[in-house]
Structure formats: C-alpha cells, structure tokens
Amino acid sequence: MKGKTHIKDLSKKGYDIIIIGGGPAGLTAGLYASRSRLNTLLIERALIGGQIVTTDKVENYPGFEEGISGPELVRHMEAQAKRFGLEIISGRVVSAEDNGDSKSVRLEDGNEYTCKAIIVASGAEPAKLEVEGEDKYRGRGVSYCATCDGAFFKNLKIAVVGGGDSAIEEALFLTKFGSEVYVIHRRNELRATKVLQERLFANPKIKVVWDSVVEKIEGDDFIKGILLKNVKTQEKNLLNVDGIFIYVGTRPNTEFLPNNIKLNEKGYIITDDNMAASVPGIFAAGDIRAKLLKQVSTAVGDGATAAFAAERYIEAIAKK
Ligand code: NAP
C-alpha cells in the first residue's frame, strides 16, 4: 500500500514508533500501530499494565458486565497487542531526544533506540503526603497499594487518606480485611464518583473523618497511629491505626522528556485533540496527558488516536 514504505528503511535498533509505558494507553497504541504494520517497540519500566494492575475490580470499563480485575484486563490487552507483532521490552527510559525527523530513546542500561515517532504513555504514580513518618514507615504500615498490601491488615485498624475515586474504591476494598476503616479527607465533600460514595456511606465498617489532614505518622517498629488536625477547628487528635493507605492523587512520570515539551502547571503533557504534543513526532496518551477524565476507557481512546496520528505523521515525513 502507498505510504507504508517507511517500514523498510530502518536502521539497526530503529523503529517506526517507540511507545514509552505499558499501561492501557500504551498497549492500545501498540495494538493499533502493530495492526498498521508499523515496526513498534513498547518499553515498560515495571509491570506491564501500569496503575490499573493494582486495582482489584474495574467496574467502569465497558464490555464487562460484572467488572474485571485490573491484572486480567491488561493481560488480555497485552496478549492482543502481541498477537499483531508488538515488541515489548522492559527497561527504564532515562532520556527521549528530539532530533527532528529522527528521535532517540535511551535506557538506564545504556541501550539506545531510534524511531520516527514517540508515544509517551508513561502514566502517573501515587503522590506522597509529604509528612513526618511517611518514608520511615513505608512498608511498615504505610502503603500506596491496597491490592498489594491489604491482606496484611486482617482485623486491624486502617486509615485511608484522600477523597477521590482511588481512596474510596480502595477503602471499600480494605473493608474485606480491616476491622475498621477510617477515611481521612481534608474537606467536607468527597471528589469520588457518586456510586462509590453511596457504597461508602452504606458500609458499616467505614467512618469518614471530615475536614482533617494527617500531620504525622507515629509508631515504633510499625505504625501505631496518625496525628490528625481538623483544618476548621485546628484541634489535633491521635488516631490509633495499624496501617495507612495514601491516595492523595498522582504525579506524572515525565522526568525523561526533552525540555521543549509543553507541560501544564501540574506537569502533565499538553496535547491537541490528536494527542500531538508540542514537539512534532511526539504524542502523549493516557494519564500522562493533561485532560479531564483519567480512566482506562479514556486511556485506550487516547492510545488509539495517538497511534493513528503517529502513523499519519510518519507518512508525511516519508513524503518530504
Ligand atoms: P484525585 O481524583 O486527584 O483525588 C485526590 C484526593 O486526595 C482528593 O480528594 C484530594 O482532596 C486529596 N488530596 C490531595 N492532596 C492531598 C493532601 N496533601 N492531603 C490530603 N488530601 C489530599 O486522585 P485519585 O483518586 O488518585 O484519582 C486520579 C484519577 O484517576 C482521577 O481522574 C480519578 O477519577 C481516576 N480514577 C478512576 C477510578 C475509577 O474510575 N474507578 C479509580 C481510581 C482513579 P480534594 O478533593 O480536596 O482536592
């Protein structure tokens, strides 16, 4: 087919498209690019699947009436993309460089790959609370992943910090293990989806502590409690808990990007409707992108659009 000749002139370790990140956005971009017979490499630094692998049940991804577990959903996505030839390697990207029509991506192990277009789908990771005791007790009562660590807190008291979808979804999940689950929220209104709020308020194991922030995490070998401050009354209280799960938002994984990529004030990549970032040939998809709704269903749409737009871009530079 005309316009597809670009796949023949590859240099060693050269690709048409390199996708950075193997969550739903990256895997979908990989599926679409591979089906377009573009020579595509996906690089993932940790587990394939991204943040969704830490989710016990995904209920709002269409097509699964009873919901589906995060790991199972991405297992299908990975297998589907590989069936069409997507190459996946593991490695940490330390830099992505823009040299005009050619781009390069360097990994921590020293390997370097070149390509014509990059799709950044590196997602986000949990933000920290930045309070005393958070680092000291990480893994000893402080966690950012209920699916990974919840079972250690059987019949124990648990605090969950945050009022978004993640905090409420995970607080509900943690009631399977904990004797009591306290949701600590800094306002008197939750940000989470209404259906999650309804389940939260109906759950007898959950108590919401409103208008409160964590000032300090205390303990000896393991955590024993958290010091809370009511932001309205300034009153302080020590809440005895054995574990604290922190869900106070996310921060973008953009440290490897060239510094001429435009980011918003929170550090997420600004794109146009076709997922093109401010540098020609660099696209962004999924949670790394500045956008309203961060879900698997929007990530896969981003990934498909980014791959299609990258294909168009590669065809255009081949005709130059
Ligand atoms: P989020 O929506 O940004 O919510 C973060 C929560 O933490 C907010 O309630 C915020 O309070 C609170 N917070 C932020 N900084 C804090 C601090 N320093 N101290 C105390 N509280 C703090 O983050 P998220 O829940 O991780 O979700 C991220 C994205 O993924 C969202 O778009 C979300 O919809 C999506 N997501 C979707 C699902 C789902 O569809 N099932 C599940 C998980 C996540 P304020 O409300 O006062 O700002």
GROMACS .gro file of C-alpha atoms and ligand atoms in nm:
model
  368
    1MET     CA    1   0.000   0.000   0.000
    2LYS     CA    2   0.123   0.352  -0.083
    3GLY     CA    3   0.264   0.549   0.208
    4LYS     CA    4   0.382   0.238   0.400
    5THR     CA    5   0.735   0.231   0.256
    6HIS     CA    6   0.870   0.385   0.577
    7ILE     CA    7   0.890   0.044   0.745
    8LYS     CA    8   1.167  -0.069   0.506
    9ASP     CA    9   1.434   0.192   0.581
   10LEU     CA   10   1.500   0.111   0.942
   11SER     CA   11   1.846   0.141   1.089
   12LYS     CA   12   1.973  -0.107   1.348
   13LYS     CA   13   1.766  -0.080   1.666
   14GLY     CA   14   1.548   0.162   1.469
   15TYR     CA   15   1.173   0.161   1.488
   16ASP     CA   16   0.885   0.350   1.337
   17ILE     CA   17   0.727   0.411   1.675
   18ILE     CA   18   0.854   0.376   2.029
   19ILE     CA   19   0.588   0.370   2.299
   20ILE     CA   20   0.706   0.458   2.648
   21GLY     CA   21   0.483   0.289   2.905
   22GLY     CA   22   0.280  -0.031   2.903
   23GLY     CA   23  -0.049   0.064   3.067
   24PRO     CA   24  -0.384   0.058   2.881
   25ALA     CA   25  -0.290   0.367   2.674
   26GLY     CA   26   0.048   0.227   2.565
   27LEU     CA   27  -0.085  -0.122   2.495
   28THR     CA   28  -0.370   0.016   2.285
   29ALA     CA   29  -0.130   0.240   2.090
   30GLY     CA   30   0.084  -0.072   2.040
   31LEU     CA   31  -0.215  -0.271   1.915
   32TYR     CA   32  -0.314  -0.006   1.663
   33ALA     CA   33   0.042   0.064   1.545
   34SER     CA   34   0.117  -0.308   1.503
   35ARG     CA   35  -0.205  -0.363   1.308
   36SER     CA   36  -0.090  -0.079   1.080
   37ARG     CA   37   0.226  -0.286   1.028
   38LEU     CA   38   0.446  -0.019   1.178
   39ASN     CA   39   0.761  -0.151   1.341
   40THR     CA   40   0.679  -0.071   1.702
   41LEU     CA   41   0.862  -0.111   2.032
   42LEU     CA   42   0.697  -0.068   2.369
   43ILE     CA   43   0.921  -0.006   2.670
   44GLU     CA   44   0.789  -0.060   3.023
   45ARG     CA   45   0.998   0.002   3.335
   46ALA     CA   46   0.799  -0.214   3.577
   47LEU     CA   47   0.498  -0.442   3.545
   48ILE     CA   48   0.302  -0.434   3.221
   49GLY     CA   49  -0.034  -0.276   3.293
   50GLY     CA   50   0.054   0.039   3.485
   51GLN     CA   51  -0.158   0.163   3.772
   52ILE     CA   52  -0.460  -0.049   3.682
   53VAL     CA   53  -0.282  -0.370   3.787
   54THR     CA   54  -0.318  -0.252   4.145
   55THR     CA   55  -0.697  -0.237   4.107
   56ASP     CA   56  -0.898  -0.525   4.239
   57LYS     CA   57  -1.201  -0.466   4.018
   58VAL     CA   58  -1.259  -0.234   3.723
   59GLU     CA   59  -1.632  -0.167   3.700
   60ASN     CA   60  -1.647   0.117   3.451
   61TYR     CA   61  -1.466  -0.027   3.152
   62PRO     CA   62  -1.740  -0.117   2.904
   63GLY     CA   63  -1.787  -0.475   2.796
   64PHE     CA   64  -1.756  -0.649   3.132
   65GLU     CA   65  -2.098  -0.658   3.293
   66GLU     CA   66  -1.971  -0.782   3.631
   67GLY     CA   67  -1.643  -0.588   3.614
   68ILE     CA   68  -1.299  -0.737   3.558
   69SER     CA   69  -0.982  -0.736   3.765
   70GLY     CA   70  -0.713  -0.489   3.658
   71PRO     CA   71  -0.446  -0.758   3.604
   72GLU     CA   72  -0.682  -0.971   3.394
   73LEU     CA   73  -0.786  -0.678   3.178
   74VAL     CA   74  -0.427  -0.586   3.094
   75ARG     CA   75  -0.330  -0.949   3.040
   76HIS     CA   76  -0.584  -0.955   2.755
   77MET     CA   77  -0.464  -0.618   2.623
   78GLU     CA   78  -0.101  -0.733   2.618
   79ALA     CA   79  -0.179  -1.067   2.450
   80GLN     CA   80  -0.394  -0.893   2.189
   81ALA     CA   81  -0.122  -0.640   2.101
   82LYS     CA   82   0.148  -0.910   2.087
   83ARG     CA   83  -0.068  -1.119   1.852
   84PHE     CA   84  -0.025  -0.843   1.594
   85GLY     CA   85   0.350  -0.823   1.646
   86LEU     CA   86   0.406  -0.560   1.915
   87GLU     CA   87   0.757  -0.594   2.061
   88ILE     CA   88   0.772  -0.529   2.434
   89ILE     CA   89   1.089  -0.490   2.640
   90SER     CA   90   1.145  -0.394   2.999
   91GLY     CA   91   1.372  -0.107   3.089
   92ARG     CA   92   1.376   0.238   3.242
   93VAL     CA   93   1.385   0.524   2.992
   94VAL     CA   94   1.629   0.791   3.107
   95SER     CA   95   1.600   1.025   2.809
   96ALA     CA   96   1.398   1.082   2.496
   97GLU     CA   97   1.557   1.313   2.243
   98ASP     CA   98   1.411   1.501   1.952
   99ASN     CA   99   1.642   1.535   1.652
  100GLY     CA  100   1.378   1.648   1.405
  101ASP     CA  101   1.259   1.362   1.183
  102SER     CA  102   1.452   1.114   1.395
  103LYS     CA  103   1.406   1.062   1.768
  104SER     CA  104   1.606   0.858   2.015
  105VAL     CA  105   1.525   0.689   2.341
  106ARG     CA  106   1.796   0.588   2.586
  107LEU     CA  107   1.754   0.333   2.863
  108GLU     CA  108   1.921   0.311   3.202
  109ASP     CA  109   2.114   0.000   3.082
  110GLY     CA  110   2.284   0.213   2.812
  111ASN     CA  111   2.085   0.079   2.518
  112GLU     CA  112   1.963   0.337   2.273
  113TYR     CA  113   1.685   0.305   2.019
  114THR     CA  114   1.590   0.536   1.737
  115CYS     CA  115   1.248   0.595   1.588
  116LYS     CA  116   1.042   0.833   1.381
  117ALA     CA  117   0.772   0.899   1.638
  118ILE     CA  118   0.740   0.858   2.013
  119ILE     CA  119   0.417   0.794   2.201
  120VAL     CA  120   0.457   0.885   2.566
  121ALA     CA  121   0.221   0.673   2.774
  122SER     CA  122   0.425   0.665   3.092
  123GLY     CA  123   0.131   0.745   3.318
  124ALA     CA  124   0.148   0.869   3.671
  125GLU     CA  125   0.241   0.735   4.012
  126PRO     CA  126   0.096   0.790   4.358
  127ALA     CA  127   0.170   1.128   4.512
  128LYS     CA  128   0.313   1.131   4.860
  129LEU     CA  129   0.158   1.305   5.158
  130GLU     CA  130   0.498   1.455   5.249
  131VAL     CA  131   0.453   1.422   5.624
  132GLU     CA  132   0.686   1.307   5.900
  133GLY     CA  133   0.698   0.927   5.930
  134GLU     CA  134   0.577   0.859   5.572
  135ASP     CA  135   0.914   0.738   5.442
  136LYS     CA  136   1.023   0.584   5.771
  137TYR     CA  137   0.716   0.357   5.789
  138ARG     CA  138   0.679   0.278   5.418
  139GLY     CA  139   0.633  -0.099   5.408
  140ARG     CA  140   0.583  -0.099   5.786
  141GLY     CA  141   0.228   0.028   5.787
  142VAL     CA  142   0.242   0.293   5.515
  143SER     CA  143   0.122   0.176   5.173
  144TYR     CA  144   0.009   0.316   4.839
  145CYS     CA  145  -0.145  -0.011   4.715
  146ALA     CA  146  -0.440  -0.178   4.889
  147THR     CA  147  -0.448  -0.470   4.645
  148CYS     CA  148  -0.082  -0.545   4.722
  149ASP     CA  149  -0.081  -0.492   5.099
  150GLY     CA  150  -0.443  -0.505   5.223
  151ALA     CA  151  -0.424  -0.870   5.336
  152PHE     CA  152  -0.153  -0.782   5.593
  153PHE     CA  153  -0.413  -0.583   5.787
  154LYS     CA  154  -0.663  -0.858   5.868
  155ASN     CA  155  -0.876  -0.750   6.168
  156LEU     CA  156  -0.661  -0.440   6.218
  157LYS     CA  157  -0.749  -0.070   6.207
  158ILE     CA  158  -0.678   0.103   5.879
  159ALA     CA  159  -0.675   0.468   5.767
  160VAL     CA  160  -0.718   0.573   5.406
  161VAL     CA  161  -0.623   0.929   5.312
  162GLY     CA  162  -0.799   1.109   5.026
  163GLY     CA  163  -1.146   1.170   4.889
  164GLY     CA  164  -1.107   1.079   4.521
  165ASP     CA  165  -1.204   0.762   4.331
  166SER     CA  166  -0.885   0.582   4.431
  167ALA     CA  167  -0.924   0.647   4.804
  168ILE     CA  168  -1.291   0.547   4.815
  169GLU     CA  169  -1.255   0.244   4.590
  170GLU     CA  170  -0.963   0.119   4.797
  171ALA     CA  171  -1.129   0.198   5.131
  172LEU     CA  172  -1.420  -0.023   5.022
  173PHE     CA  173  -1.177  -0.297   4.918
  174LEU     CA  174  -0.994  -0.272   5.252
  175THR     CA  175  -1.314  -0.347   5.447
  176LYS     CA  176  -1.255  -0.709   5.338
  177PHE     CA  177  -0.958  -0.713   5.576
  178GLY     CA  178  -0.967  -0.434   5.834
  179SER     CA  179  -1.179  -0.429   6.150
  180GLU     CA  180  -1.242  -0.056   6.094
  181VAL     CA  181  -1.152   0.168   5.803
  182TYR     CA  182  -1.120   0.545   5.856
  183VAL     CA  183  -1.132   0.768   5.551
  184ILE     CA  184  -0.945   1.090   5.627
  185HIS     CA  185  -1.047   1.374   5.399
  186ARG     CA  186  -0.934   1.736   5.407
  187ARG     CA  187  -1.276   1.877   5.306
  188ASN     CA  188  -1.638   1.800   5.395
  189GLU     CA  189  -1.728   1.675   5.049
  190LEU     CA  190  -1.583   1.385   4.852
  191ARG     CA  191  -1.448   1.410   4.500
  192ALA     CA  192  -1.523   1.042   4.421
  193THR     CA  193  -1.794   0.920   4.180
  194LYS     CA  194  -2.141   0.912   4.337
  195VAL     CA  195  -2.187   0.535   4.310
  196LEU     CA  196  -1.868   0.486   4.515
  197GLN     CA  197  -1.987   0.741   4.771
  198GLU     CA  198  -2.319   0.555   4.811
  199ARG     CA  199  -2.133   0.232   4.883
  200LEU     CA  200  -1.900   0.409   5.122
  201PHE     CA  201  -2.178   0.565   5.330
  202ALA     CA  202  -2.367   0.232   5.337
  203ASN     CA  203  -2.067   0.038   5.467
  204PRO     CA  204  -2.079  -0.001   5.849
  205LYS     CA  205  -1.703  -0.065   5.871
  206ILE     CA  206  -1.615   0.277   5.728
  207LYS     CA  207  -1.601   0.602   5.923
  208VAL     CA  208  -1.524   0.927   5.744
  209VAL     CA  209  -1.314   1.183   5.930
  210TRP     CA  210  -1.401   1.512   5.759
  211ASP     CA  211  -1.202   1.835   5.732
  212SER     CA  212  -0.888   1.666   5.855
  213VAL     CA  213  -0.529   1.627   5.745
  214VAL     CA  214  -0.254   1.393   5.860
  215GLU     CA  215   0.027   1.581   6.031
  216LYS     CA  216   0.247   1.294   6.138
  217ILE     CA  217   0.270   0.915   6.124
  218GLU     CA  218   0.388   0.766   6.453
  219GLY     CA  219   0.498   0.425   6.580
  220ASP     CA  220   0.789   0.210   6.690
  221ASP     CA  221   0.885  -0.075   6.454
  222PHE     CA  222   0.547  -0.044   6.284
  223ILE     CA  223   0.300   0.241   6.281
  224LYS     CA  224   0.079   0.284   6.585
  225GLY     CA  225  -0.116   0.593   6.495
  226ILE     CA  226  -0.155   0.909   6.295
  227LEU     CA  227  -0.175   1.263   6.424
  228LEU     CA  228  -0.476   1.437   6.267
  229LYS     CA  229  -0.553   1.806   6.256
  230ASN     CA  230  -0.902   1.938   6.198
  231VAL     CA  231  -0.848   2.221   5.949
  232LYS     CA  232  -1.156   2.410   6.068
  233THR     CA  233  -1.106   2.393   6.446
  234GLN     CA  234  -0.723   2.340   6.442
  235GLU     CA  235  -0.786   2.066   6.701
  236LYS     CA  236  -0.535   1.777   6.697
  237ASN     CA  237  -0.609   1.411   6.771
  238LEU     CA  238  -0.409   1.092   6.766
  239LEU     CA  239  -0.597   0.820   6.579
  240ASN     CA  240  -0.474   0.470   6.661
  241VAL     CA  241  -0.436   0.270   6.341
  242ASP     CA  242  -0.212  -0.014   6.225
  243GLY     CA  243  -0.196   0.089   5.864
  244ILE     CA  244  -0.234   0.395   5.646
  245PHE     CA  245  -0.309   0.382   5.273
  246ILE     CA  246  -0.235   0.706   5.092
  247TYR     CA  247  -0.441   0.809   4.787
  248VAL     CA  248  -0.388   1.181   4.751
  249GLY     CA  249  -0.362   1.197   4.375
  250THR     CA  250  -0.086   1.124   4.133
  251ARG     CA  251   0.226   1.279   3.984
  252PRO     CA  252   0.327   1.242   3.619
  253ASN     CA  253   0.623   1.032   3.502
  254THR     CA  254   0.787   1.284   3.270
  255GLU     CA  255   1.144   1.309   3.401
  256PHE     CA  256   1.296   1.166   3.077
  257LEU     CA  257   1.123   1.405   2.836
  258PRO     CA  258   1.302   1.670   2.629
  259ASN     CA  259   1.252   2.006   2.799
  260ASN     CA  260   1.086   2.168   2.498
  261ILE     CA  261   0.770   1.959   2.554
  262LYS     CA  262   0.493   2.181   2.688
  263LEU     CA  263   0.350   2.070   3.022
  264ASN     CA  264   0.062   2.212   3.223
  265GLU     CA  265   0.112   2.364   3.568
  266LYS     CA  266   0.088   2.018   3.728
  267GLY     CA  267   0.348   1.869   3.494
  268TYR     CA  268   0.115   1.676   3.259
  269ILE     CA  269   0.176   1.685   2.881
  270ILE     CA  270  -0.039   1.926   2.683
  271THR     CA  271  -0.162   1.778   2.354
  272ASP     CA  272  -0.403   1.870   2.079
  273ASP     CA  273  -0.712   1.661   2.000
  274ASN     CA  274  -0.494   1.419   1.802
  275MET     CA  275  -0.266   1.354   2.101
  276ALA     CA  276   0.020   1.551   1.942
  277ALA     CA  277   0.246   1.719   2.198
  278SER     CA  278   0.420   2.050   2.131
  279VAL     CA  279   0.715   1.877   1.955
  280PRO     CA  280   0.636   1.729   1.609
  281GLY     CA  281   0.650   1.349   1.619
  282ILE     CA  282   0.594   1.323   1.994
  283PHE     CA  283   0.249   1.215   2.105
  284ALA     CA  284   0.104   1.151   2.451
  285ALA     CA  285  -0.172   0.917   2.566
  286GLY     CA  286  -0.338   0.818   2.892
  287ASP     CA  287  -0.282   0.957   3.240
  288ILE     CA  288   0.037   1.142   3.140
  289ARG     CA  289  -0.174   1.378   2.933
  290ALA     CA  290  -0.338   1.694   3.068
  291LYS     CA  291  -0.707   1.604   3.048
  292LEU     CA  292  -1.035   1.599   3.235
  293LEU     CA  293  -1.107   1.231   3.286
  294LYS     CA  294  -0.840   0.974   3.371
  295GLN     CA  295  -0.984   0.627   3.328
  296VAL     CA  296  -0.899   0.310   3.138
  297SER     CA  297  -1.179   0.391   2.893
  298THR     CA  298  -1.027   0.730   2.808
  299ALA     CA  299  -0.669   0.592   2.807
  300VAL     CA  300  -0.749   0.337   2.536
  301GLY     CA  301  -0.912   0.608   2.321
  302ASP     CA  302  -0.601   0.823   2.361
  303GLY     CA  303  -0.378   0.529   2.268
  304ALA     CA  304  -0.573   0.450   1.951
  305THR     CA  305  -0.575   0.815   1.842
  306ALA     CA  306  -0.205   0.862   1.920
  307ALA     CA  307  -0.108   0.558   1.711
  308PHE     CA  308  -0.322   0.671   1.418
  309ALA     CA  309  -0.185   1.027   1.438
  310ALA     CA  310   0.173   0.895   1.464
  311GLU     CA  311   0.117   0.684   1.152
  312ARG     CA  312  -0.004   0.992   0.963
  313TYR     CA  313   0.299   1.187   1.086
  314ILE     CA  314   0.541   0.912   0.971
  315GLU     CA  315   0.374   0.900   0.630
  316ALA     CA  316   0.408   1.278   0.600
  317ILE     CA  317   0.782   1.280   0.680
  318ALA     CA  318   0.839   0.991   0.437
  319LYS     CA  319   0.694   1.206   0.158
  320LYS     CA  320   0.923   1.502   0.236
  321NAP     P1  321  -0.771   1.262   4.273
  321NAP     O1  322  -0.900   1.242   4.199
  321NAP     O2  323  -0.680   1.372   4.234
  321NAP     O3  324  -0.808   1.275   4.427
  321NAP     C1  325  -0.707   1.302   4.522
  321NAP     C2  326  -0.773   1.321   4.657
  321NAP     O4  327  -0.671   1.342   4.753
  321NAP     C3  328  -0.867   1.440   4.661
  321NAP     O5  329  -0.980   1.409   4.737
  321NAP     C4  330  -0.780   1.547   4.729
  321NAP     O6  331  -0.857   1.636   4.807
  321NAP     C5  332  -0.694   1.465   4.820
  321NAP     N1  333  -0.565   1.526   4.845
  321NAP     C6  334  -0.477   1.574   4.755
  321NAP     N2  335  -0.366   1.619   4.814
  321NAP     C7  336  -0.382   1.598   4.946
  321NAP     C8  337  -0.304   1.623   5.060
  321NAP     N3  338  -0.182   1.676   5.051
  321NAP     N4  339  -0.354   1.590   5.181
  321NAP     C9  340  -0.476   1.534   5.192
  321NAP     N5  341  -0.556   1.508   5.088
  321NAP    C10  342  -0.510   1.540   4.966
  321NAP     O7  343  -0.678   1.129   4.268
  321NAP     P2  344  -0.717   0.974   4.255
  321NAP     O8  345  -0.830   0.940   4.340
  321NAP     O9  346  -0.588   0.900   4.272
  321NAP    O10  347  -0.761   0.961   4.104
  321NAP    C11  348  -0.674   1.001   3.996
  321NAP    C12  349  -0.751   0.991   3.867
  321NAP    O11  350  -0.781   0.853   3.838
  321NAP    C13  351  -0.886   1.062   3.874
  321NAP    O12  352  -0.912   1.118   3.749
  321NAP    C14  353  -0.984   0.950   3.904
  321NAP    O13  354  -1.115   0.975   3.859
  321NAP    C15  355  -0.920   0.833   3.828
  321NAP     N6  356  -0.960   0.705   3.892
  321NAP    C16  357  -1.073   0.647   3.847
  321NAP    C17  358  -1.116   0.531   3.905
  321NAP    C18  359  -1.240   0.469   3.854
  321NAP    O14  360  -1.295   0.515   3.756
  321NAP     N7  361  -1.292   0.364   3.914
  321NAP    C19  362  -1.046   0.473   4.010
  321NAP    C20  363  -0.931   0.538   4.055
  321NAP    C21  364  -0.890   0.655   3.997
  321NAP     P3  365  -0.955   1.747   4.739
  321NAP    O15  366  -1.076   1.670   4.693
  321NAP    O16  367  -0.980   1.841   4.849
  321NAP    O17  368  -0.875   1.805   4.626
   0.00000   0.00000   0.00000
